[in-house]
Coordinates of C-alpha atoms in Angstrom, one line a residue:
Chain Z
M1 CA 0.0 0.0 0.0
P2 CA 1.6 3.3 -1.0
A3 CA 2.0 6.1 1.5
Q4 CA -0.9 8.5 1.8
A5 CA -0.1 11.7 0.0
N6 CA -1.8 15.0 0.5
A7 CA -3.3 14.6 -2.9
N8 CA -5.2 11.6 -1.4
V9 CA -6.8 13.6 1.3
I10 CA -7.2 16.9 -0.4
A11 CA -10.4 15.6 -1.9
L12 CA -11.8 15.3 1.7
Q13 CA -10.8 18.8 2.3
L14 CA -12.6 20.0 -0.8
E15 CA -15.6 18.0 0.2
K16 CA -15.7 19.9 3.5
V17 CA -16.1 23.2 1.6
R18 CA -18.2 21.9 -1.2
D19 CA -21.5 23.2 0.1
K20 CA -20.0 26.7 0.4
V21 CA -19.1 27.0 -3.3
P22 CA -22.6 28.0 -4.5
L23 CA -22.7 30.6 -1.7
L24 CA -19.5 32.1 -2.9
Y25 CA -20.7 32.1 -6.4
E26 CA -24.2 33.3 -6.1
R27 CA -23.6 36.4 -4.0
D28 CA -25.8 39.1 -5.4
D29 CA -23.2 41.8 -6.0
I30 CA -22.1 41.6 -9.6
L31 CA -24.3 41.8 -12.7
L32 CA -23.9 38.1 -13.5
T33 CA -25.5 37.1 -10.2
M34 CA -28.1 39.8 -10.3
I35 CA -29.4 38.0 -13.3
Q36 CA -31.2 35.2 -11.5
Q37 CA -31.7 31.6 -12.4
R38 CA -35.4 31.7 -13.3
G39 CA -37.6 29.6 -11.2
D40 CA -40.2 29.3 -14.0
I41 CA -37.7 27.7 -16.3
E42 CA -36.7 24.1 -16.0
K43 CA -33.0 23.3 -15.7
V44 CA -32.0 22.9 -19.3
S45 CA -30.6 19.8 -20.9
S46 CA -27.9 19.8 -23.6
R47 CA -30.6 20.6 -26.1
N48 CA -31.5 24.2 -26.7
M49 CA -33.8 25.9 -24.2
R50 CA -36.7 27.5 -26.0
L51 CA -38.2 30.9 -25.2
P52 CA -41.5 31.5 -26.8
L53 CA -41.8 35.2 -27.7
Q54 CA -44.9 37.1 -28.8
V55 CA -43.5 39.0 -31.7
N56 CA -46.6 40.5 -33.3
P57 CA -50.1 41.2 -31.9
G58 CA -53.2 39.6 -33.5
G59 CA -56.6 40.8 -34.4
K60 CA -57.9 43.2 -37.1
A61 CA -59.4 46.5 -35.8
G62 CA -61.5 48.8 -37.9
S63 CA -65.0 50.2 -38.6
Y64 CA -67.6 48.4 -40.6
N65 CA -70.9 49.0 -42.3
A66 CA -73.6 47.5 -40.2
D67 CA -76.0 47.8 -43.1
G68 CA -74.9 44.5 -44.6
G69 CA -71.2 45.4 -44.9
D70 CA -68.4 42.9 -44.8
L71 CA -66.7 42.6 -41.4
G72 CA -63.6 41.2 -42.9
R73 CA -61.3 38.5 -41.7
G74 CA -59.2 38.3 -38.5
S75 CA -55.7 37.3 -37.5
G76 CA -54.0 35.8 -34.5
T77 CA -51.0 36.6 -32.4
I78 CA -47.7 35.7 -34.0
Y79 CA -45.1 33.9 -31.9
D80 CA -41.6 32.8 -32.6
V81 CA -39.1 30.9 -30.5
A82 CA -35.8 32.1 -29.3
Q83 CA -33.3 29.5 -28.3
V84 CA -30.3 29.3 -26.1
S85 CA -27.8 26.6 -25.4
P86 CA -25.5 26.7 -22.4
I87 CA -21.7 27.1 -22.6
F88 CA -19.3 25.3 -20.3
F89 CA -16.9 27.3 -18.3
R90 CA -14.1 26.1 -16.1
F91 CA -11.7 27.5 -13.7
A92 CA -8.6 25.5 -12.9
I93 CA -6.7 25.8 -9.6
E94 CA -3.4 24.2 -9.2
I95 CA -1.5 24.0 -5.9
T96 CA 2.0 22.9 -5.5
K97 CA 3.4 20.7 -2.7
L98 CA 5.3 23.6 -1.5
V99 CA 2.1 25.2 -0.3
E100 CA 1.7 22.3 2.0
Y101 CA 5.3 22.4 3.2
A102 CA 5.4 26.1 3.6
T103 CA 2.5 26.2 6.0
T104 CA 2.8 25.1 9.5
G105 CA 0.2 23.2 11.5
R106 CA 0.1 20.2 9.2
E107 CA -3.5 19.1 8.2
R108 CA -5.2 22.2 9.5
A109 CA -2.8 24.5 7.7
V110 CA -3.2 22.5 4.5
E111 CA -7.0 22.7 4.9
N112 CA -6.8 26.4 5.4
S113 CA -4.7 26.9 2.4
T114 CA -7.1 24.8 0.4
K115 CA -10.0 26.9 1.7
R116 CA -8.1 30.1 0.8
E117 CA -7.5 28.8 -2.7
V118 CA -11.2 27.9 -3.1
A119 CA -12.2 31.4 -2.0
N120 CA -9.7 33.1 -4.1
G121 CA -10.5 30.9 -7.1
M122 CA -14.2 31.6 -6.8
K123 CA -13.6 35.3 -6.6
Q124 CA -11.5 35.2 -9.8
F125 CA -14.0 32.9 -11.6
R126 CA -16.9 35.2 -10.7
A127 CA -14.9 38.2 -11.9
F128 CA -14.0 36.4 -15.2
L129 CA -17.7 35.6 -15.8
D130 CA -18.7 39.1 -14.9
K131 CA -16.2 40.4 -17.4
L132 CA -17.6 38.1 -20.1
I133 CA -21.1 39.4 -19.5
Q134 CA -20.0 42.8 -20.6
T135 CA -19.2 41.5 -24.1
A136 CA -21.1 40.8 -27.3
G137 CA -21.4 37.1 -27.1
N138 CA -18.2 36.3 -29.1
G139 CA -15.8 36.1 -26.2
V140 CA -13.9 39.2 -27.4
L141 CA -12.2 40.8 -24.3
G142 CA -10.4 43.6 -26.1
T143 CA -8.9 45.0 -29.3
I144 CA -5.2 45.6 -29.8
S145 CA -4.8 49.1 -31.3
S146 CA -1.0 48.9 -31.3
F147 CA 1.8 47.0 -29.8
A148 CA 5.5 47.4 -28.9
T149 CA 7.2 44.1 -28.3
T150 CA 5.0 42.3 -25.8
T151 CA 3.2 45.4 -24.5
W152 CA -0.2 45.9 -26.2
T153 CA -2.1 49.2 -26.1
M154 CA -5.8 48.3 -26.1
A155 CA -8.6 50.2 -27.7
T156 CA -11.1 51.7 -25.3
P157 CA -13.7 50.4 -24.8
P158 CA -13.1 48.1 -23.1
G159 CA -9.4 48.8 -22.9
A160 CA -7.6 46.4 -20.6
A161 CA -10.5 46.1 -18.2
L162 CA -11.6 42.6 -19.1
V163 CA -8.4 40.7 -18.5
Y164 CA -6.5 39.7 -15.4
V165 CA -2.9 38.9 -14.7
G166 CA -2.1 35.2 -15.3
Q167 CA -5.0 34.7 -17.7
T168 CA -4.4 32.7 -20.9
L169 CA -5.7 34.6 -23.9
Q170 CA -6.1 33.7 -27.6
V171 CA -5.5 36.2 -30.4
Y172 CA -7.8 36.3 -33.4
D173 CA -7.7 38.5 -36.4
S174 CA -10.2 41.4 -36.5
T175 CA -12.8 39.3 -38.4
L176 CA -12.6 36.5 -35.8
T177 CA -11.6 34.0 -38.5
T178 CA -7.9 33.3 -37.9
N179 CA -6.7 32.1 -34.6
R180 CA -3.1 33.4 -34.2
G181 CA -2.4 31.5 -31.0
T182 CA -2.2 31.9 -27.3
C183 CA -0.3 33.9 -24.7
N184 CA -0.4 34.7 -21.0
V185 CA -1.0 38.0 -19.4
V186 CA 1.9 39.1 -17.2
A187 CA 0.7 42.7 -16.5
A188 CA -2.5 44.7 -17.1
D189 CA -3.3 48.3 -16.5
P190 CA -7.0 49.1 -16.8
I191 CA -6.8 52.4 -14.9
S192 CA -4.4 54.7 -16.7
P193 CA -5.4 56.4 -20.0
T194 CA -2.9 54.1 -21.9
Q195 CA -4.8 50.9 -21.1
T196 CA -2.0 48.4 -21.8
I197 CA -1.5 44.7 -21.2
T198 CA 1.8 42.9 -21.3
V199 CA 2.0 39.2 -22.3
D200 CA 4.7 36.6 -22.1
A201 CA 5.1 36.2 -25.9
N202 CA 3.4 37.5 -28.9
P203 CA 1.6 35.0 -31.1
G204 CA 2.9 34.8 -34.6
G205 CA 1.5 37.2 -37.1
L206 CA 0.2 39.7 -34.5
T207 CA -1.4 42.7 -36.2
N208 CA -2.9 46.0 -35.1
G209 CA -6.6 45.6 -34.9
D210 CA -6.4 42.0 -33.7
V211 CA -8.8 41.0 -31.0
I212 CA -8.2 38.9 -27.8
V213 CA -10.6 36.2 -26.7
H214 CA -10.7 34.0 -23.6
D215 CA -9.1 30.6 -23.5
G216 CA -11.1 27.6 -24.6
L217 CA -12.8 29.1 -27.7
S218 CA -12.0 27.6 -31.1
G219 CA -12.9 28.0 -34.7
A220 CA -14.1 31.0 -36.6
Q221 CA -16.7 33.4 -35.1
P222 CA -16.7 31.6 -31.7
T223 CA -19.7 31.8 -29.4
S224 CA -19.3 32.6 -25.7
L225 CA -21.5 34.1 -23.0
F226 CA -24.3 36.3 -24.4
G227 CA -23.5 39.6 -22.6
I228 CA -25.0 43.0 -22.4
K229 CA -23.8 44.0 -25.9
Y230 CA -25.4 41.0 -27.4
H231 CA -28.8 41.5 -25.9
Q232 CA -28.8 45.3 -25.7
N233 CA -28.1 45.9 -29.4
N234 CA -29.9 47.9 -32.1
A235 CA -28.5 45.9 -35.0
T236 CA -31.0 44.8 -37.7
T237 CA -28.8 42.2 -39.2
G238 CA -27.3 39.0 -37.7
T239 CA -28.9 36.7 -35.3
W240 CA -30.2 36.9 -31.8
L241 CA -30.9 33.7 -29.9
N242 CA -31.2 31.9 -33.2
L243 CA -33.7 34.4 -34.5
N244 CA -32.8 36.5 -37.6
R245 CA -32.7 40.1 -36.6
A246 CA -33.8 41.1 -40.1
T247 CA -37.1 39.3 -39.6
Y248 CA -38.0 41.3 -36.6
P249 CA -36.0 44.5 -37.0
V250 CA -38.2 46.5 -34.5
Q251 CA -39.1 43.8 -32.0
L252 CA -35.5 42.7 -31.4
Q253 CA -33.9 46.2 -31.4
T254 CA -33.0 47.8 -28.1
P255 CA -33.5 51.6 -28.2
R256 CA -30.2 53.4 -28.5
V257 CA -29.0 56.9 -27.9
N258 CA -25.8 57.8 -29.7
A259 CA -23.9 60.4 -27.6
G260 CA -21.5 61.1 -30.5
N261 CA -18.4 61.0 -28.4
A262 CA -19.7 63.8 -26.2
A263 CA -20.0 63.8 -22.4
L264 CA -23.0 62.5 -20.7
T265 CA -25.9 65.0 -20.3
P266 CA -29.3 64.8 -18.6
A267 CA -30.8 65.0 -22.1
N268 CA -29.1 61.7 -23.1
V269 CA -30.5 60.0 -20.1
R270 CA -34.0 61.3 -20.6
L271 CA -33.9 60.3 -24.3
A272 CA -32.9 56.8 -23.4
I273 CA -35.5 56.4 -20.6
N274 CA -38.2 57.9 -22.7
K275 CA -37.6 55.4 -25.4
V276 CA -38.4 52.6 -23.0
R277 CA -41.5 54.5 -21.8
K278 CA -42.7 55.0 -25.3
A279 CA -42.3 51.3 -26.2
L280 CA -43.6 49.8 -23.0
G281 CA -45.8 52.3 -21.3
I282 CA -45.2 55.6 -19.6
N283 CA -45.1 54.1 -16.1
H284 CA -43.1 51.0 -17.0
L285 CA -39.8 52.0 -15.4
S286 CA -40.0 50.6 -11.9
K287 CA -37.6 47.7 -12.5
L288 CA -34.9 49.5 -14.5
I289 CA -31.4 49.9 -13.3
A290 CA -28.8 52.2 -14.8
Y291 CA -25.7 50.0 -15.3
M292 CA -22.5 51.8 -16.1
A293 CA -18.7 51.9 -15.6
V294 CA -17.3 53.9 -12.8
E295 CA -16.2 56.5 -15.4
Q296 CA -19.7 57.3 -16.4
E297 CA -20.8 57.4 -12.7
H298 CA -18.1 60.0 -12.3
A299 CA -19.4 61.8 -15.4
W300 CA -22.8 61.9 -13.9
E301 CA -21.4 63.2 -10.6
N302 CA -19.5 65.9 -12.6
L303 CA -22.9 67.3 -13.7
G304 CA -23.4 68.4 -10.2
I305 CA -27.0 67.2 -9.9
T306 CA -26.6 64.1 -7.8
V307 CA -25.6 63.4 -4.3
S308 CA -22.2 61.7 -4.5
Q309 CA -21.2 58.8 -2.4
I310 CA -18.6 61.0 -0.7
I311 CA -21.3 62.7 1.3
K312 CA -22.0 59.5 3.2
E313 CA -18.4 59.3 4.0
G314 CA -18.1 62.4 6.0
G315 CA -18.9 65.6 4.0
G316 CA -22.6 66.0 4.5
G317 CA -22.7 67.7 7.9
G318 CA -21.9 64.8 10.1
S319 CA -23.8 61.7 10.8
N320 CA -27.4 62.0 11.8
D321 CA -30.7 60.3 10.9
L322 CA -30.8 62.1 7.6
D323 CA -27.7 60.2 6.4
L324 CA -30.0 57.2 6.2
L325 CA -31.3 58.9 3.1
F326 CA -27.9 58.6 1.5
T327 CA -27.2 54.9 2.0
G328 CA -25.8 54.4 -1.5
R329 CA -29.0 55.1 -3.3
K330 CA -27.5 57.2 -6.1
T331 CA -29.8 57.6 -9.0
M332 CA -29.8 58.8 -12.6
S333 CA -33.1 60.7 -13.2
G334 CA -34.7 58.5 -10.6
I335 CA -33.3 55.2 -11.9
P336 CA -31.0 53.4 -9.4
I337 CA -27.4 53.3 -10.5
K338 CA -25.4 50.1 -10.4
S339 CA -21.8 50.7 -11.4
S340 CA -19.0 48.3 -12.2
V341 CA -15.3 48.5 -13.0
N342 CA -15.9 45.9 -15.7
A343 CA -18.6 47.8 -17.6
D344 CA -18.0 49.5 -20.9
Q345 CA -16.5 52.9 -20.1
T346 CA -18.4 54.6 -22.9
R347 CA -21.9 53.2 -22.3
V348 CA -24.8 53.5 -19.9
D349 CA -27.3 50.6 -20.1
F350 CA -30.8 50.7 -18.7
L351 CA -31.6 47.2 -17.8
D352 CA -34.8 45.6 -16.7
L353 CA -33.4 42.5 -15.1
S354 CA -36.9 41.0 -14.6
H355 CA -36.6 40.1 -18.3
W356 CA -33.2 38.5 -18.0
G357 CA -32.4 35.0 -16.9
R358 CA -29.8 32.3 -16.8
A359 CA -30.4 28.9 -18.5
V360 CA -28.4 26.6 -16.4
L361 CA -27.3 23.1 -17.5
K362 CA -24.8 22.6 -14.6
D363 CA -24.7 24.6 -11.4
I364 CA -21.3 25.7 -10.2
D365 CA -19.5 22.9 -8.4
F366 CA -16.2 21.0 -8.4
Y367 CA -15.5 19.1 -11.6
E368 CA -15.9 15.5 -10.6
V369 CA -14.8 12.2 -12.2
N370 CA -16.0 9.0 -10.4
G371 CA -16.3 10.9 -7.1
N372 CA -12.8 12.4 -7.5
T373 CA -12.5 16.2 -7.4
V374 CA -8.8 16.6 -7.2
F375 CA -6.3 15.2 -9.7
P376 CA -2.5 14.7 -9.7
I377 CA -0.2 16.4 -12.1
Y378 CA 2.3 14.3 -13.9
G379 CA 5.8 15.4 -14.6
A380 CA 7.6 15.1 -17.9
S381 CA 9.1 11.7 -16.9
G382 CA 5.6 10.2 -16.4
G383 CA 6.0 10.3 -12.6
L384 CA 4.0 12.5 -10.3
A385 CA 4.7 16.2 -10.3
A386 CA 4.7 17.9 -6.9
S387 CA 1.3 19.6 -7.4
Y388 CA -2.3 18.8 -7.8
I389 CA -5.2 20.4 -9.6
F390 CA -9.0 20.9 -9.1
Y391 CA -11.6 22.7 -11.2
F392 CA -14.8 24.6 -10.8
D393 CA -17.1 24.2 -13.7
T394 CA -20.5 25.4 -14.7
A395 CA -22.6 25.5 -17.8
F396 CA -25.1 28.2 -18.5
Q397 CA -26.2 30.9 -20.9
V398 CA -27.7 34.3 -20.3
W399 CA -31.0 35.2 -22.1
S400 CA -33.4 38.1 -22.3
D401 CA -37.0 37.6 -23.4
S402 CA -37.5 41.3 -24.2
P403 CA -34.7 43.2 -25.9
R404 CA -37.0 46.3 -26.1
S405 CA -37.4 46.5 -22.3
G406 CA -34.1 48.3 -22.0
A407 CA -32.2 51.1 -23.6
F408 CA -28.6 52.2 -23.9
I409 CA -26.5 55.3 -24.5
D410 CA -23.2 54.6 -26.2
T411 CA -20.2 56.4 -27.7
L412 CA -20.0 58.6 -24.6
A413 CA -16.9 60.5 -23.9
R414 CA -14.9 59.5 -20.8
P415 CA -14.3 62.2 -18.2
A416 CA -10.9 63.9 -18.1
G417 CA -8.4 61.8 -16.3
Y418 CA -9.3 58.4 -17.6
Chain Y
M1 CA -65.9 53.1 -4.7
I2 CA -63.6 56.0 -5.3
Q3 CA -60.3 55.1 -6.8
V4 CA -57.5 57.7 -6.7
I5 CA -55.6 57.5 -9.9
R6 CA -53.5 60.6 -9.6
E7 CA -52.5 62.1 -6.3
R8 CA -51.2 65.7 -6.5
H9 CA -49.5 67.7 -3.9
E10 CA -48.1 71.3 -3.9
T11 CA -44.7 71.9 -2.4
P12 CA -45.1 73.4 1.1
E13 CA -44.0 77.0 1.2
S14 CA -41.7 76.4 4.2
V15 CA -39.8 73.7 2.2
A16 CA -39.5 75.9 -0.8
R17 CA -38.2 78.8 1.3
R18 CA -35.6 76.6 3.1
L19 CA -34.4 75.2 -0.3
C20 CA -34.1 78.7 -1.7
L21 CA -32.0 79.8 1.3
A22 CA -29.8 76.7 1.1
G23 CA -29.2 76.7 -2.6
G24 CA -29.7 80.3 -3.7
T25 CA -31.3 81.6 -6.8
N26 CA -30.6 81.4 -10.5
R27 CA -30.2 84.2 -13.0
Y28 CA -34.0 84.5 -13.3
G29 CA -34.4 84.9 -9.6
E30 CA -35.9 81.4 -9.2
A31 CA -34.6 78.9 -6.6
N32 CA -31.7 76.7 -7.7
Y33 CA -33.4 73.9 -5.8
R34 CA -37.0 72.9 -5.6
A35 CA -39.0 69.9 -4.4
V36 CA -41.8 68.5 -6.5
W37 CA -44.2 65.7 -6.1
G38 CA -43.9 62.9 -8.6
W39 CA -47.4 63.2 -10.1
N40 CA -47.0 67.0 -10.3
R41 CA -43.8 66.9 -12.3
L42 CA -44.5 66.6 -16.0
G43 CA -42.2 66.7 -19.0
W44 CA -42.4 66.4 -22.7
I45 CA -42.1 63.0 -24.3
G46 CA -42.3 62.9 -28.1
G47 CA -42.1 60.1 -30.6
K48 CA -44.0 57.0 -31.5
F49 CA -45.9 55.7 -28.6
E50 CA -47.0 52.1 -28.4
D51 CA -50.1 52.0 -26.2
R52 CA -50.7 48.7 -24.5
D53 CA -53.4 47.2 -22.5
G54 CA -53.1 45.7 -19.0
R55 CA -51.7 42.4 -20.4
G56 CA -49.0 44.2 -22.4
D57 CA -50.7 43.6 -25.7
L58 CA -50.3 46.4 -28.3
I59 CA -53.5 48.5 -28.8
R60 CA -52.3 51.2 -31.1
E61 CA -49.2 53.2 -32.2
V62 CA -49.4 56.9 -32.4
V63 CA -46.8 59.6 -33.2
E64 CA -47.3 62.7 -30.9
L65 CA -45.9 64.9 -28.2
R66 CA -47.2 64.1 -24.7
W67 CA -47.0 65.9 -21.4
E68 CA -46.3 63.0 -19.0
P69 CA -44.8 62.4 -15.5
K70 CA -41.1 62.9 -15.7
Y71 CA -39.9 60.5 -13.1
P72 CA -40.8 56.9 -12.5
Q73 CA -41.4 57.3 -8.7
L74 CA -44.8 59.0 -8.9
N75 CA -45.8 58.9 -5.3
R76 CA -42.6 60.3 -3.9
W77 CA -41.1 63.8 -3.4
H78 CA -38.2 64.7 -5.6
V79 CA -35.5 67.3 -5.2
E80 CA -34.5 69.0 -8.4
R81 CA -31.7 71.4 -9.3
W82 CA -31.9 74.1 -12.0
V83 CA -29.5 73.5 -14.9
P84 CA -28.8 76.4 -17.2
A85 CA -29.7 76.3 -20.9
E86 CA -26.1 76.2 -22.1
A87 CA -25.7 72.8 -20.4
Y88 CA -28.1 71.4 -23.1
G89 CA -25.9 72.7 -26.0
S90 CA -27.2 75.1 -28.6
P91 CA -30.7 75.0 -29.9
R92 CA -29.4 73.6 -33.1
A93 CA -27.6 70.8 -31.3
W94 CA -30.7 70.1 -29.2
C95 CA -32.7 69.7 -32.3
A96 CA -30.2 67.4 -33.9
Q97 CA -30.0 65.3 -30.8
T98 CA -33.6 65.0 -29.9
M99 CA -35.5 65.1 -33.1
E100 CA -37.0 61.7 -33.9
C101 CA -38.6 60.7 -37.2
A102 CA -41.5 58.3 -36.9
G103 CA -44.4 57.6 -39.2
G104 CA -43.2 60.2 -41.7
R105 CA -43.2 62.9 -39.0
S106 CA -40.5 64.6 -37.1
V107 CA -41.1 65.0 -33.4
A108 CA -38.9 66.6 -30.7
A109 CA -38.4 63.7 -28.3
L110 CA -37.8 66.0 -25.3
G111 CA -40.0 68.9 -26.5
P112 CA -38.8 72.4 -27.2
Y113 CA -35.3 73.6 -26.4
P114 CA -35.1 74.6 -22.6
E115 CA -34.1 78.2 -23.3
R116 CA -34.6 79.2 -19.6
G117 CA -32.8 76.1 -18.4
E118 CA -34.5 73.2 -16.8
Y119 CA -34.8 71.5 -13.5
E120 CA -33.2 68.1 -13.4
H121 CA -33.6 65.3 -10.9
C122 CA -31.2 65.2 -8.0
F123 CA -32.7 63.0 -5.4
T124 CA -35.8 61.0 -4.7
L125 CA -36.9 61.2 -1.1
Q126 CA -37.4 57.7 0.1
G127 CA -36.1 55.3 2.7
S128 CA -33.3 52.8 2.3
R129 CA -35.9 50.2 1.3
G130 CA -37.8 52.5 -1.0
E131 CA -40.4 53.4 1.5
F132 CA -42.2 56.8 1.6
V133 CA -40.5 59.6 3.5
Q134 CA -42.4 62.8 4.1
L135 CA -40.8 66.0 3.0
T136 CA -39.9 68.4 5.7
P137 CA -37.9 71.6 5.6
T138 CA -35.0 70.1 7.5
I139 CA -34.7 67.2 5.1
A140 CA -35.0 69.5 2.0
E141 CA -32.3 71.7 3.3
H142 CA -30.0 68.8 4.2
V143 CA -30.4 67.4 0.7
A144 CA -29.7 70.7 -1.0
R145 CA -26.6 71.3 1.2
A146 CA -25.4 67.7 0.5
I147 CA -25.6 68.3 -3.3
E148 CA -23.9 71.7 -3.0
W149 CA -21.2 70.1 -0.9
A150 CA -20.7 67.3 -3.5
R151 CA -20.5 70.0 -6.3
G152 CA -17.6 71.6 -4.6
R153 CA -15.5 68.5 -4.5
N154 CA -12.4 68.2 -6.6
P155 CA -13.2 65.9 -9.6
A156 CA -10.0 64.0 -9.0
A157 CA -10.9 63.4 -5.4
Q158 CA -14.3 62.2 -6.5
R159 CA -12.8 59.8 -8.9
A160 CA -10.4 58.5 -6.3
K161 CA -13.3 58.0 -3.9
L162 CA -15.2 55.9 -6.5
Y163 CA -12.2 53.6 -7.0
E164 CA -11.7 53.4 -3.3
R165 CA -15.3 52.3 -3.0
E166 CA -14.8 49.6 -5.5
A167 CA -11.7 48.4 -3.8
R168 CA -13.5 48.4 -0.4
E169 CA -16.3 46.3 -1.9
E170 CA -13.6 43.9 -3.2
R171 CA -12.1 43.6 0.2
A172 CA -15.5 43.2 1.8
Y173 CA -16.1 40.3 -0.6
E174 CA -12.8 38.7 0.3
E175 CA -13.3 39.0 4.0
W176 CA -16.8 37.6 3.7
A177 CA -15.6 34.7 1.5
F178 CA -12.9 33.8 4.0
E179 CA -15.4 33.9 6.8
V180 CA -17.7 31.6 4.9
M181 CA -14.9 29.2 4.3
D182 CA -13.7 29.3 7.9
D183 CA -17.1 28.9 9.6
G184 CA -16.4 25.3 10.2
T185 CA -13.1 26.1 12.0
P186 CA -13.0 25.6 15.7
A187 CA -12.8 28.7 17.9
F188 CA -9.4 30.3 18.0
G189 CA -8.4 28.3 15.0
G190 CA -8.2 25.1 17.0
V191 CA -5.4 26.4 19.3
P192 CA -5.9 25.0 22.8
M193 CA -6.9 27.5 25.5
V194 CA -4.1 28.3 27.9
A195 CA -4.8 29.3 31.5
V196 CA -3.1 32.5 32.4
G197 CA -2.1 33.6 35.9

């Protein structure tokens, strides 16, 4: 009987924390988890989930001649079916034997380091998926506007906001046809105006205008998580959830306000909100949130017509009962603001999340093979390497059953200093 | 049975006076700040309206300019701040930005150019869970002073504060996550208690 290795008991340690994984994942503080798994939808199988949509009303209205006139024929409501199929995502965590040796306290220390890796890994996985939900459904995380050796200057939006250090990226040409190869991010600067990322080695044939996508995608025009820019889109060509946008150019179009590279104004906001009201009813705004990057939240503050968060932190005349009114409820023309460092820096999206949902094939959990959740790594010799690996995986897709229930402002200028 | 479909309230004189004292007046001698009741505050909305019934089914489409409630929270008090006309660009730019073509007609989606400026939304008076809060002169003054205070802040400091908030939320998540993961750990991390003294 071989000696028991940590890799043999690490599975037990992971088992101890297993029930906490969904808790870490489903915390309601990022856009991804604000979009709920819908209780009215069955867990989907590997077949497409079908969303029946009422695309056109039925009935023929008109006057008629009661003195023997022809009342004419009628018509019925027209439905079509949108379809979504889940995408599998994984997050691999690899721990070396040194972690075990470097921590004191034997099993307890190992268990704590495992727990810490689970917590850190889950945070990073959630962040990765939240970054994906900002995209247009093709996995594109950025566009390389220029490069100098292995430092790439990224076009804004989204700049370097959607990558993290250590992430494996793939580079495609601008038409998403040619996969130029992979690289790893060694540095990323999403804050400064230059918006650069540095990689370990450039893929062959790298060209200005190439795009970066996340690891795991393959083939031309890959499909990834359907994000905000997929569902909140005013295109009249292409497909949306397997429906041809050209067939329903009005029904599938999200109202857009083009800011023309100018700064955010109250008029932009009112135009966008009013477009929703005109389409859905004057009082149909109660569920909207204004989703934007921190930059646009700052632009809104710069207009000087909102109560900034700073007040709560000490500037508003000290703490008293009135400060309860300022508990983070910043609004944009009465619509609650939800901001994110991952959101497009030049957009404001008005989202009605009651029309959004997640079609889930597999809930977040450890990847499991015959009851095993942790796996050894093998060295080049074929012997064991001094490390082990475990994975989180999940399979889902994001859908919206009413693209017209939102609106967006795009091509906004970023405030000075970004 | 009497059904109230539209509840209107005028702003109390005492509230208006306190807001005027706190925020001053604009170039027209009007208060920079004012409080309005949601149902009283109307604004222009122009374009193609899709009128729907209670089930959400489309009844008709009509292109027109309507005078409708401006804010979604109808049964709440709102504090507004006056914004000068120049903040909306030139009349020509306003026209270019807000004119919508629908059904062969051009309609100004936000109505005519606000040549005397316009009052814009600052704050909806409600509790942290969205509950109704009555407007009092003290609250109105506090809100106006808070907004004025925020306006005086350095934009760079404001920006830094926003990123600090994001970092704080990140740290809060991490702390919470480690607490969740450690909640099965014995008290004091399993270290035996030692008698002192």
